Short mmCIF file of N, CA and C in Angstrom, two decimals:
data_model
loop_
_atom_site.label_atom_id
_atom_site.label_comp_id
_atom_site.label_asym_id
_atom_site.label_seq_id
_atom_site.Cartn_x
_atom_site.Cartn_y
_atom_site.Cartn_z
N ASN A 1 85.17 108.83 109.54
CA ASN A 1 84.78 108.24 108.16
C ASN A 1 84.47 106.64 108.26
N ILE A 2 83.43 105.90 108.10
CA ILE A 2 83.23 104.64 108.15
C ILE A 2 84.19 104.26 107.33
N MET A 3 84.46 104.20 106.36
CA MET A 3 85.26 103.45 105.38
C MET A 3 86.77 103.22 105.95
N LYS A 4 87.18 104.51 106.48
CA LYS A 4 88.63 104.52 106.88
C LYS A 4 88.97 103.75 108.44
N LEU A 5 87.50 103.79 108.75
CA LEU A 5 88.27 102.78 110.39
C LEU A 5 88.05 101.62 109.96
N PHE A 6 86.84 100.64 109.01
CA PHE A 6 86.86 99.43 108.21
C PHE A 6 88.04 99.31 108.21
N LEU A 7 88.59 99.78 107.24
CA LEU A 7 90.33 99.02 106.29
C LEU A 7 91.26 99.42 107.28
N GLU A 8 91.19 100.39 108.19
CA GLU A 8 92.15 100.01 109.20
C GLU A 8 91.79 98.94 110.32
N GLY A 9 90.54 98.35 110.43
CA GLY A 9 90.65 97.27 111.11
C GLY A 9 90.19 97.81 112.41
N ARG A 10 89.71 99.31 112.87
CA ARG A 10 89.23 99.58 114.21
C ARG A 10 87.78 99.30 114.27
N ILE A 11 87.45 98.22 114.05
CA ILE A 11 86.02 97.87 114.20
C ILE A 11 85.30 98.35 115.37
N GLN A 12 85.82 98.44 116.86
CA GLN A 12 85.47 98.50 117.93
C GLN A 12 85.22 100.12 117.78
N GLU A 13 85.28 101.20 117.03
CA GLU A 13 84.89 102.39 117.27
C GLU A 13 83.77 102.44 116.54
N LEU A 14 83.57 101.80 115.33
CA LEU A 14 82.76 101.49 114.72
C LEU A 14 81.18 100.87 115.25
N LYS A 15 81.39 100.49 116.62
CA LYS A 15 80.23 99.21 117.30
C LYS A 15 79.03 100.21 117.81
N PRO A 16 79.40 101.64 118.01
CA PRO A 16 77.85 102.53 117.60
C PRO A 16 77.00 102.54 116.87
N TRP A 17 77.50 102.31 115.83
CA TRP A 17 76.89 102.15 114.33
C TRP A 17 76.60 101.26 113.65
N LEU A 18 76.92 100.39 114.31
CA LEU A 18 76.72 98.85 113.78
C LEU A 18 75.99 97.78 114.42
N GLY A 19 74.95 96.60 113.71
CA GLY A 19 74.37 96.38 114.13
C GLY A 19 74.77 95.39 115.05
N GLU A 20 74.17 94.71 115.63
CA GLU A 20 74.76 93.38 116.40
C GLU A 20 76.02 92.23 115.30
N ALA A 21 75.06 91.68 114.31
CA ALA A 21 75.24 90.99 113.50
C ALA A 21 76.44 91.28 112.62
N VAL A 22 76.51 92.46 112.04
CA VAL A 22 77.46 93.15 111.22
C VAL A 22 78.54 93.61 111.69
N TYR A 23 78.80 93.99 112.68
CA TYR A 23 79.63 93.89 114.25
C TYR A 23 80.69 92.57 114.25
N ASN A 24 79.96 91.71 114.44
CA ASN A 24 80.98 90.41 114.82
C ASN A 24 81.33 89.77 113.56
N ARG A 25 80.60 89.96 112.43
CA ARG A 25 81.47 89.91 111.03
C ARG A 25 82.29 90.33 111.00
N LEU A 26 82.54 91.96 110.95
CA LEU A 26 83.37 92.57 110.44
C LEU A 26 84.97 92.54 111.41
N ALA A 27 84.53 92.10 112.62
CA ALA A 27 85.30 92.05 113.99
C ALA A 27 86.17 90.61 113.74
N ALA A 28 85.23 89.67 113.01
CA ALA A 28 86.00 88.40 112.76
C ALA A 28 86.79 88.97 111.42
N GLU A 29 86.30 89.23 110.33
CA GLU A 29 87.36 89.68 109.05
C GLU A 29 88.38 90.33 109.67
N GLY A 30 88.44 91.34 110.63
CA GLY A 30 89.21 91.86 110.82
C GLY A 30 90.50 91.07 111.93
N ARG A 31 89.79 90.30 112.68
CA ARG A 31 90.66 88.88 113.55
C ARG A 31 91.59 88.26 111.76
N ALA A 32 90.64 88.12 111.19
CA ALA A 32 91.57 86.90 110.39
C ALA A 32 92.48 87.47 109.44
N ARG A 33 92.13 88.69 109.00
CA ARG A 33 93.25 89.57 108.36
C ARG A 33 94.63 89.92 109.44
N LYS A 34 94.51 89.98 110.65
CA LYS A 34 95.09 90.19 111.35
C LYS A 34 96.00 88.72 112.06
N LYS A 35 95.26 87.86 111.74
CA LYS A 35 96.56 86.59 111.87
C LYS A 35 96.54 86.02 110.87
N GLU A 36 96.18 86.77 109.73
CA GLU A 36 97.10 86.17 108.33
C GLU A 36 98.74 87.00 108.43
N GLY A 37 98.37 87.86 109.35
CA GLY A 37 99.48 88.85 109.33
C GLY A 37 99.61 89.70 108.01
N VAL A 38 98.48 90.28 107.32
CA VAL A 38 98.14 91.30 106.46
C VAL A 38 97.54 92.74 106.77
N GLN A 39 97.89 93.78 106.24
CA GLN A 39 97.07 94.80 106.16
C GLN A 39 96.61 94.98 104.56
N MET A 40 95.37 95.88 104.45
CA MET A 40 94.97 96.37 103.49
C MET A 40 95.30 97.80 103.57
N ASP A 41 95.56 98.48 102.85
CA ASP A 41 95.82 99.93 102.19
C ASP A 41 94.89 100.47 102.60
N THR A 42 94.96 101.65 103.62
CA THR A 42 93.68 102.12 104.07
C THR A 42 93.30 103.73 103.44
N ASN A 43 94.06 103.99 102.31
CA ASN A 43 94.00 105.20 101.90
C ASN A 43 92.42 105.22 100.65
N VAL A 44 91.84 106.01 101.52
CA VAL A 44 90.19 106.33 100.86
C VAL A 44 90.31 107.82 99.81
N LEU A 45 90.42 107.34 98.63
CA LEU A 45 90.90 108.57 97.42
C LEU A 45 89.39 109.31 96.92
N ALA A 46 87.96 108.51 97.34
CA ALA A 46 87.08 109.15 96.96
C ALA A 46 85.82 108.26 97.35
N ILE A 47 84.82 109.01 97.23
CA ILE A 47 83.60 107.85 97.76
C ILE A 47 82.65 109.01 96.86
N MET A 48 81.78 107.92 95.66
CA MET A 48 80.78 108.86 94.72
C MET A 48 80.03 107.74 94.32
N ASN A 49 79.47 108.45 93.57
CA ASN A 49 78.10 107.73 92.99
C ASN A 49 76.77 106.86 94.11
N ALA A 50 76.74 107.72 95.18
CA ALA A 50 76.04 107.14 96.19
C ALA A 50 74.59 107.31 95.92
N GLU A 51 74.03 105.69 95.74
CA GLU A 51 72.50 106.00 95.69
C GLU A 51 71.67 105.46 96.69
N ILE A 52 70.52 105.43 97.05
CA ILE A 52 69.87 104.52 97.49
C ILE A 52 68.90 103.78 96.35
N LEU A 53 69.17 102.37 96.66
CA LEU A 53 68.90 101.31 96.05
C LEU A 53 67.37 100.64 95.85
N ALA A 54 67.01 100.61 97.21
CA ALA A 54 65.64 100.30 97.92
C ALA A 54 64.74 100.88 99.18
N CYS A 55 64.41 100.59 99.66
CA CYS A 55 63.35 100.96 101.09
C CYS A 55 62.26 99.71 101.30
N GLU A 56 62.91 98.77 102.04
CA GLU A 56 62.11 97.87 102.31
C GLU A 56 61.39 97.72 103.75
N LEU A 57 59.83 97.84 102.76
CA LEU A 57 58.93 97.82 104.32
C LEU A 57 58.43 96.86 105.02
N GLU A 58 58.64 95.60 103.77
CA GLU A 58 57.86 94.07 104.21
C GLU A 58 58.81 92.88 103.52
N GLY A 59 58.88 91.92 104.59
CA GLY A 59 59.71 91.07 103.70
C GLY A 59 59.92 90.16 104.90
N SER A 60 61.02 88.99 104.93
CA SER A 60 61.53 88.65 105.81
C SER A 60 61.82 88.08 107.17
N SER A 61 62.60 89.85 106.73
CA SER A 61 63.16 90.75 108.89
C SER A 61 62.58 91.63 108.49
N VAL A 62 61.62 92.38 107.84
CA VAL A 62 60.99 93.69 108.35
C VAL A 62 59.60 93.69 108.25
N ASN A 63 58.90 94.47 109.00
CA ASN A 63 57.27 94.30 108.93
C ASN A 63 57.28 95.63 109.52
N VAL A 64 56.47 96.63 108.57
CA VAL A 64 56.24 98.12 109.14
C VAL A 64 54.90 98.12 110.14
N GLU A 65 54.34 97.22 109.87
CA GLU A 65 52.45 96.97 110.41
C GLU A 65 52.78 96.28 111.87
N ARG A 66 54.06 95.65 112.14
CA ARG A 66 54.47 94.88 113.04
C ARG A 66 55.20 95.91 114.18
N GLY A 67 55.72 97.17 113.48
CA GLY A 67 55.99 98.08 114.29
C GLY A 67 57.71 98.21 113.76
N ASP A 68 58.36 97.33 112.99
CA ASP A 68 59.82 97.61 112.76
C ASP A 68 59.82 98.70 111.93
N ASP A 69 61.07 99.43 111.69
CA ASP A 69 61.68 100.43 111.11
C ASP A 69 62.33 99.61 109.45
N PRO A 70 61.72 100.80 108.56
CA PRO A 70 62.03 100.49 107.05
C PRO A 70 63.59 100.34 107.21
N ILE A 71 64.27 99.54 106.74
CA ILE A 71 65.66 99.33 106.20
C ILE A 71 65.91 99.88 104.55
N ILE A 72 66.99 100.94 104.39
CA ILE A 72 67.43 101.29 103.42
C ILE A 72 68.45 100.76 102.93
N LEU A 73 68.37 100.58 101.57
CA LEU A 73 69.64 99.82 100.94
C LEU A 73 70.28 101.42 100.52
N LEU A 74 71.90 101.21 100.44
CA LEU A 74 72.34 102.71 100.15
C LEU A 74 73.47 101.90 99.20
N HIS A 75 73.99 102.40 97.93
CA HIS A 75 74.84 101.42 97.37
C HIS A 75 76.02 102.48 97.09
N PHE A 76 77.17 102.68 96.86
CA PHE A 76 78.12 103.82 96.57
C PHE A 76 79.16 102.90 96.16
N MET A 77 80.32 103.68 95.74
CA MET A 77 81.57 103.29 95.32
C MET A 77 82.61 104.00 96.03
N CYS A 78 83.55 103.03 96.22
CA CYS A 78 84.72 104.23 96.94
C CYS A 78 85.79 103.55 96.06
N GLN A 79 86.63 104.63 96.00
CA GLN A 79 88.02 104.69 95.01
C GLN A 79 89.09 104.52 96.26
N GLN A 80 89.33 103.15 96.10
CA GLN A 80 90.77 102.78 97.01
C GLN A 80 91.88 102.50 96.33
N ILE A 81 93.11 101.92 97.01
CA ILE A 81 94.17 101.77 96.42
C ILE A 81 93.98 99.99 96.76
N HIS A 82 94.02 99.24 95.88
CA HIS A 82 94.38 98.13 96.06
C HIS A 82 95.62 97.36 96.27
N CYS A 83 96.20 97.53 97.48
CA CYS A 83 97.72 96.85 98.11
C CYS A 83 97.06 96.38 99.31
N VAL A 84 98.01 94.87 99.29
CA VAL A 84 97.71 94.37 100.60
C VAL A 84 98.84 93.74 100.80
N ARG A 85 99.46 93.74 101.88
CA ARG A 85 100.84 93.66 102.55
C ARG A 85 100.73 92.89 103.40
N LYS A 86 102.29 92.15 103.69
CA LYS A 86 102.39 91.22 104.85
C LYS A 86 103.16 91.96 105.85
N LYS A 87 102.60 91.70 107.12
CA LYS A 87 103.59 92.63 107.73
C LYS A 87 104.93 92.35 108.23
N VAL A 88 105.79 93.15 108.45
CA VAL A 88 107.17 93.30 108.71
C VAL A 88 107.20 92.30 110.28
N LYS A 89 107.89 91.41 110.20
CA LYS A 89 108.22 90.48 111.59
C LYS A 89 109.75 91.06 111.87
N LYS A 90 109.74 91.07 113.13
CA LYS A 90 111.18 91.38 113.87
C LYS A 90 111.94 90.50 113.88
N LYS A 91 113.04 90.49 114.41
CA LYS A 91 113.82 89.55 114.68
C LYS A 91 113.56 88.42 115.34
N GLY A 92 113.75 87.23 115.09
CA GLY A 92 113.07 86.34 115.75
C GLY A 92 112.12 85.89 115.29
N GLY A 93 111.72 86.52 113.86
CA GLY A 93 109.80 85.78 113.26
C GLY A 93 108.89 86.29 114.37
N GLU A 94 109.02 86.73 115.41
CA GLU A 94 107.76 86.79 116.31
C GLU A 94 107.41 88.44 115.60
N GLU A 95 105.71 88.35 115.37
CA GLU A 95 105.37 90.20 115.23
C GLU A 95 105.23 90.86 116.58
N LYS A 96 105.35 91.92 116.21
CA LYS A 96 105.59 93.10 117.11
C LYS A 96 104.31 92.65 117.92
N GLU A 97 103.58 92.77 117.70
CA GLU A 97 102.21 92.59 118.65
C GLU A 97 102.38 91.39 119.94
N GLU A 98 103.14 90.73 119.79
CA GLU A 98 103.44 89.28 120.38
C GLU A 98 104.09 89.28 121.45
N GLU A 99 104.94 90.68 121.45
CA GLU A 99 105.86 90.69 122.90
C GLU A 99 104.91 91.14 124.16
N SER A 100 105.83 90.26 124.75
CA SER A 100 105.40 90.42 126.32
C SER A 100 105.60 92.15 126.52
N GLY A 101 104.86 92.12 128.04
CA GLY A 101 104.72 93.44 128.41
C GLY A 101 106.23 93.96 129.12
N SER A 102 106.82 93.13 129.90
CA SER A 102 108.39 93.64 130.15
C SER A 102 109.00 93.48 129.14
N GLU A 103 108.87 92.65 127.94
CA GLU A 103 109.94 93.02 126.95
C GLU A 103 109.43 94.61 126.53
N LYS A 104 108.40 95.03 126.19
CA LYS A 104 107.95 96.24 125.87
C LYS A 104 108.64 97.50 126.73
N GLU A 105 108.27 97.32 128.17
CA GLU A 105 109.01 98.40 128.80
C GLU A 105 110.33 98.37 128.94
N GLY A 106 111.05 97.34 128.75
CA GLY A 106 112.07 97.48 128.48
C GLY A 106 112.85 98.20 127.44
N LYS A 107 112.11 97.97 126.08
CA LYS A 107 112.51 98.32 125.11
C LYS A 107 112.17 100.03 125.13
N LYS A 108 111.27 100.35 125.78
CA LYS A 108 110.96 101.90 125.80
C LYS A 108 112.36 102.69 126.36
N GLU A 109 112.56 101.97 127.89
CA GLU A 109 113.35 102.36 128.58
C GLU A 109 114.73 103.01 127.73
N GLU A 110 115.18 101.84 127.19
CA GLU A 110 116.43 101.81 125.88
C GLU A 110 116.27 102.88 125.10
N GLU A 111 114.89 102.88 124.86
CA GLU A 111 114.58 103.83 123.31
C GLU A 111 114.37 105.58 124.06
N LYS A 112 113.91 105.66 124.75
CA LYS A 112 113.82 107.00 125.70
C LYS A 112 114.97 107.67 125.49
N GLY A 113 114.48 109.01 124.44
CA GLY A 113 115.51 110.27 124.05
C GLY A 113 116.44 109.80 122.82
N ASP A 114 116.09 108.87 122.22
CA ASP A 114 116.51 108.61 120.80
C ASP A 114 115.44 109.22 119.90
N GLY A 115 115.40 110.09 120.27
CA GLY A 115 114.44 111.21 118.80
C GLY A 115 113.29 110.15 118.07
N GLU A 116 113.05 110.35 117.02
CA GLU A 116 112.29 109.99 115.72
C GLU A 116 112.01 108.09 116.06
N ASP A 117 113.30 107.35 116.25
CA ASP A 117 113.68 106.26 116.29
C ASP A 117 112.81 105.59 117.13
N ALA A 118 112.66 105.90 118.56
CA ALA A 118 111.80 105.69 119.51
C ALA A 118 110.33 105.92 119.40
N LYS A 119 110.05 106.79 118.37
CA LYS A 119 108.85 106.92 118.37
C LYS A 119 108.00 105.75 117.47
N VAL A 120 109.07 105.70 116.19
CA VAL A 120 108.73 104.52 115.33
C VAL A 120 108.70 103.39 115.77
N GLU A 121 110.25 102.90 116.35
CA GLU A 121 109.98 101.52 116.72
C GLU A 121 109.44 100.73 118.14
N GLY A 122 109.52 101.90 119.01
CA GLY A 122 109.37 101.41 120.28
C GLY A 122 107.81 101.53 121.05
N LYS A 123 107.57 102.76 120.79
CA LYS A 123 106.36 103.19 121.60
C LYS A 123 105.03 102.94 121.37
N GLY A 124 104.80 101.68 122.03
CA GLY A 124 103.46 101.47 122.11
C GLY A 124 103.50 100.22 120.79
N ALA A 125 104.21 99.48 119.96
CA ALA A 125 104.10 98.68 119.35
C ALA A 125 103.29 97.49 119.15
N GLY A 126 103.33 96.87 120.53
CA GLY A 126 102.12 95.69 121.18
C GLY A 126 101.24 96.46 121.80
N ASP A 127 101.10 97.26 122.24
CA ASP A 127 100.21 97.70 123.00
C ASP A 127 98.65 97.17 122.37
N ASN A 128 98.39 96.17 121.61
CA ASN A 128 96.67 96.11 120.83
C ASN A 128 96.25 95.17 121.63
N ASN A 129 97.67 94.02 122.09
CA ASN A 129 97.42 92.63 122.58
C ASN A 129 97.04 92.16 121.48
N ASP A 130 95.78 91.12 121.48
CA ASP A 130 95.34 90.23 120.31
C ASP A 130 94.02 90.76 119.75
N ASN A 131 93.83 92.06 119.96
CA ASN A 131 92.36 92.70 119.95
C ASN A 131 92.38 93.39 118.47
N THR A 132 92.10 93.25 117.26
CA THR A 132 91.92 93.86 116.14
C THR A 132 91.12 95.13 115.94
N ASP A 133 90.42 95.07 116.96
CA ASP A 133 89.19 95.75 116.98
C ASP A 133 89.62 97.72 118.04
N SER A 134 90.37 97.26 118.76
CA SER A 134 90.34 98.41 119.50
C SER A 134 91.86 99.37 119.62
N SER A 135 92.04 100.43 119.71
CA SER A 135 93.37 100.80 119.84
C SER A 135 94.14 101.16 121.33
N SER A 136 95.23 101.69 121.35
CA SER A 136 95.58 101.45 122.94
C SER A 136 95.80 102.80 123.35
N SER A 137 96.03 102.69 124.27
CA SER A 137 95.96 104.29 125.40
C SER A 137 96.57 105.32 124.14
N SER A 138 97.71 104.84 123.86
CA SER A 138 98.86 105.79 123.19
C SER A 138 97.95 106.50 121.90
N GLY A 139 97.08 105.41 121.37
CA GLY A 139 96.67 106.20 119.72
C GLY A 139 97.02 105.40 118.87
N ARG A 140 97.63 104.35 119.41
CA ARG A 140 98.37 103.43 117.82
C ARG A 140 97.25 102.43 117.51
N THR A 141 97.45 101.83 116.63
CA THR A 141 96.49 101.00 116.20
C THR A 141 97.62 99.89 115.26
N TYR A 142 96.62 98.80 115.23
CA TYR A 142 97.32 97.77 114.56
C TYR A 142 98.02 98.26 113.05
N MET A 143 97.11 99.13 112.47
CA MET A 143 97.57 99.44 111.03
C MET A 143 99.07 100.24 111.42
N ASP A 144 99.71 100.83 112.44
CA ASP A 144 101.13 101.95 112.62
C ASP A 144 102.07 100.87 112.28
N ASP A 145 101.93 99.43 112.45
CA ASP A 145 103.29 98.85 112.49
C ASP A 145 103.86 99.11 111.17
N ALA A 146 105.12 98.69 110.85
CA ALA A 146 105.57 98.55 109.67
C ALA A 146 104.83 97.36 108.68
N LEU A 147 105.09 97.87 107.19
CA LEU A 147 105.08 97.02 106.39
C LEU A 147 105.34 96.57 105.38
N GLY A 148 105.47 95.42 105.03
CA GLY A 148 106.04 94.53 104.21
C GLY A 148 106.30 94.34 102.93
N GLU A 149 106.52 93.25 101.98
CA GLU A 149 105.92 92.97 100.67
C GLU A 149 104.73 93.06 100.30
N ILE A 150 104.51 93.17 99.25
CA ILE A 150 103.06 93.03 98.68
C ILE A 150 102.65 91.64 98.32
N VAL A 151 101.71 91.53 98.47
CA VAL A 151 101.03 90.18 98.30
C VAL A 151 99.99 90.14 97.63
N GLU A 152 99.13 91.47 97.32
CA GLU A 152 97.83 91.16 96.23
C GLU A 152 97.78 92.44 96.05
N GLY A 153 97.66 93.18 94.92
CA GLY A 153 97.19 94.12 93.76
C GLY A 153 99.08 94.96 93.57
N SER A 154 98.60 96.10 93.93
CA SER A 154 100.24 96.93 93.91
C SER A 154 99.94 99.12 94.75
N GLU A 155 100.91 99.25 94.76
CA GLU A 155 100.74 100.96 95.10
C GLU A 155 99.94 101.89 94.12
N ASP A 156 99.95 101.27 92.95
CA ASP A 156 99.19 102.12 92.02
C ASP A 156 97.99 101.51 91.90
N ASP A 157 97.44 100.50 92.02
CA ASP A 157 96.39 99.71 91.85
C ASP A 157 95.12 100.55 92.17
N ILE A 158 94.59 101.62 91.66
CA ILE A 158 93.36 102.04 92.30
C ILE A 158 91.95 101.25 91.50
N ARG A 159 91.65 101.09 92.10
CA ARG A 159 89.94 100.48 92.20
C ARG A 159 89.02 101.24 92.63
N ALA A 160 87.68 101.25 91.59
CA ALA A 160 85.93 101.62 92.32
C ALA A 160 85.92 100.63 92.99
N ASN A 161 85.79 100.26 94.47
CA ASN A 161 85.06 98.92 95.14
C ASN A 161 83.61 99.89 94.83
N SER A 162 82.45 98.35 94.88
CA SER A 162 81.15 98.70 94.95
C SER A 162 80.91 98.26 96.60
N TYR A 163 79.87 98.95 97.60
CA TYR A 163 79.48 98.30 98.46
C TYR A 163 77.86 98.42 98.34
N VAL A 164 77.55 97.87 99.02
CA VAL A 164 75.94 97.88 99.63
C VAL A 164 76.03 98.32 100.89
N ILE A 165 75.40 99.28 101.77
CA ILE A 165 74.81 99.08 103.52
C ILE A 165 73.38 99.48 103.38
N ALA A 166 73.10 98.41 105.04
CA ALA A 166 71.71 98.42 104.77
C ALA A 166 71.56 99.02 105.82
N PHE A 167 70.91 100.15 106.49
CA PHE A 167 70.23 101.31 107.45
C PHE A 167 69.11 101.03 107.93
N GLN A 168 69.13 100.74 109.66
CA GLN A 168 67.81 100.83 109.99
C GLN A 168 67.73 101.54 110.90
N ARG A 169 66.54 102.14 111.15
CA ARG A 169 66.62 102.93 112.64
C ARG A 169 66.46 102.08 113.85
N GLU A 170 67.15 102.50 115.17
CA GLU A 170 66.95 101.82 116.29
C GLU A 170 66.77 102.50 117.43
N TYR A 171 65.71 102.54 118.10
CA TYR A 171 65.50 103.33 119.17
C TYR A 171 66.43 103.12 120.41
N ASN A 172 67.10 103.85 121.16
CA ASN A 172 68.04 103.85 122.26
C ASN A 172 67.25 104.43 123.55
N GLU A 173 66.76 103.56 123.87
CA GLU A 173 65.70 103.54 125.39
C GLU A 173 66.61 104.43 126.23
N GLU A 174 68.02 104.11 126.76
CA GLU A 174 68.47 104.73 127.83
C GLU A 174 68.67 106.80 127.12
N LYS A 175 68.64 107.14 125.96
CA LYS A 175 69.19 108.31 125.66
C LYS A 175 67.62 108.82 124.77
N MET A 176 66.46 107.83 124.87
CA MET A 176 65.38 108.32 124.21
C MET A 176 65.35 108.73 123.04
N GLU A 177 66.09 108.29 122.13
CA GLU A 177 66.35 108.65 120.94
C GLU A 177 66.46 107.59 119.45
N LEU A 178 66.39 108.12 118.33
CA LEU A 178 66.45 107.02 117.13
C LEU A 178 67.38 107.16 116.64
N ASN A 179 68.39 106.09 116.20
CA ASN A 179 69.67 106.51 115.76
C ASN A 179 69.75 105.14 114.84
N TRP A 180 70.18 105.57 113.97
CA TRP A 180 70.20 104.90 112.53
C TRP A 180 71.52 103.87 112.79
N LYS A 181 71.41 102.56 112.27
CA LYS A 181 72.21 101.62 112.18
C LYS A 181 72.78 100.80 111.37
N ILE A 182 73.94 100.66 111.07
CA ILE A 182 74.16 99.48 109.82
C ILE A 182 73.82 98.34 110.17
N VAL A 183 72.78 97.61 109.62
CA VAL A 183 72.40 96.41 109.92
C VAL A 183 72.98 95.53 108.31
N ASP A 184 74.20 96.04 107.55
CA ASP A 184 74.27 95.04 107.09
C ASP A 184 75.66 95.92 105.90
N PHE A 185 76.55 95.38 105.98
CA PHE A 185 77.41 95.88 104.81
C PHE A 185 78.21 95.16 103.96
N ARG A 186 78.63 95.21 102.94
CA ARG A 186 78.89 94.01 102.13
C ARG A 186 79.39 94.59 100.20
N PHE A 187 80.87 94.39 100.54
CA PHE A 187 81.83 94.65 99.05
C PHE A 187 80.70 93.81 98.33
N ASN A 188 81.12 94.70 97.22
CA ASN A 188 79.73 94.14 95.98
C ASN A 188 80.48 94.02 94.41
N GLY A 189 82.31 93.88 94.77
CA GLY A 189 82.53 93.93 93.35
C GLY A 189 83.57 94.97 93.09
N ALA A 190 84.49 95.12 92.35
CA ALA A 190 85.08 96.26 92.09
C ALA A 190 85.99 96.32 90.57
N ILE A 191 86.25 97.46 89.94
CA ILE A 191 86.52 97.78 88.84
C ILE A 191 87.68 98.71 88.67
N ALA A 192 88.36 98.37 87.88
CA ALA A 192 89.97 99.10 87.44
C ALA A 192 89.37 100.63 87.03
N TYR A 193 90.29 101.26 87.99
CA TYR A 193 89.77 103.00 87.90
C TYR A 193 90.63 103.72 86.82
#
């Protein structure tokens, strides 16, 4: 699900479906959230009211007579929980992602055999380094860390968020196939649900 990956900050996994400009913008947004130490709620409750708004055949960015593929604009509503939380800091005020490799290894050794506590606290908590875009080899992501106080919204603040996505076909010369790419992705406002 594209929305789920976007909300989780797993932009690297979206890269095959994103144009370069939109990938760079979404990755920068994810890095900014990580730097601020906040996480959005990742629950997508429903996707609804999807409709094609337009098909751009010519204009400043597209001209089918030149051989460009048309751009299709799609609007949809995504029912989401509007809840942004601060990440929990560990003792000493450092975030979990900033542990050194030797600290992580020592922590893993201490916690072997401690059951569920080892799984939650030590296993891979800092494996992402400073890259919000990719998951570690253990499958954990930036979103797996403990969450702290709510800084925006609430756990029961459900909103219908409006998004507009622009799709364009792109020819992949290596695979000799046409693929649809997201060339723009915009949040377009929200209403309480």
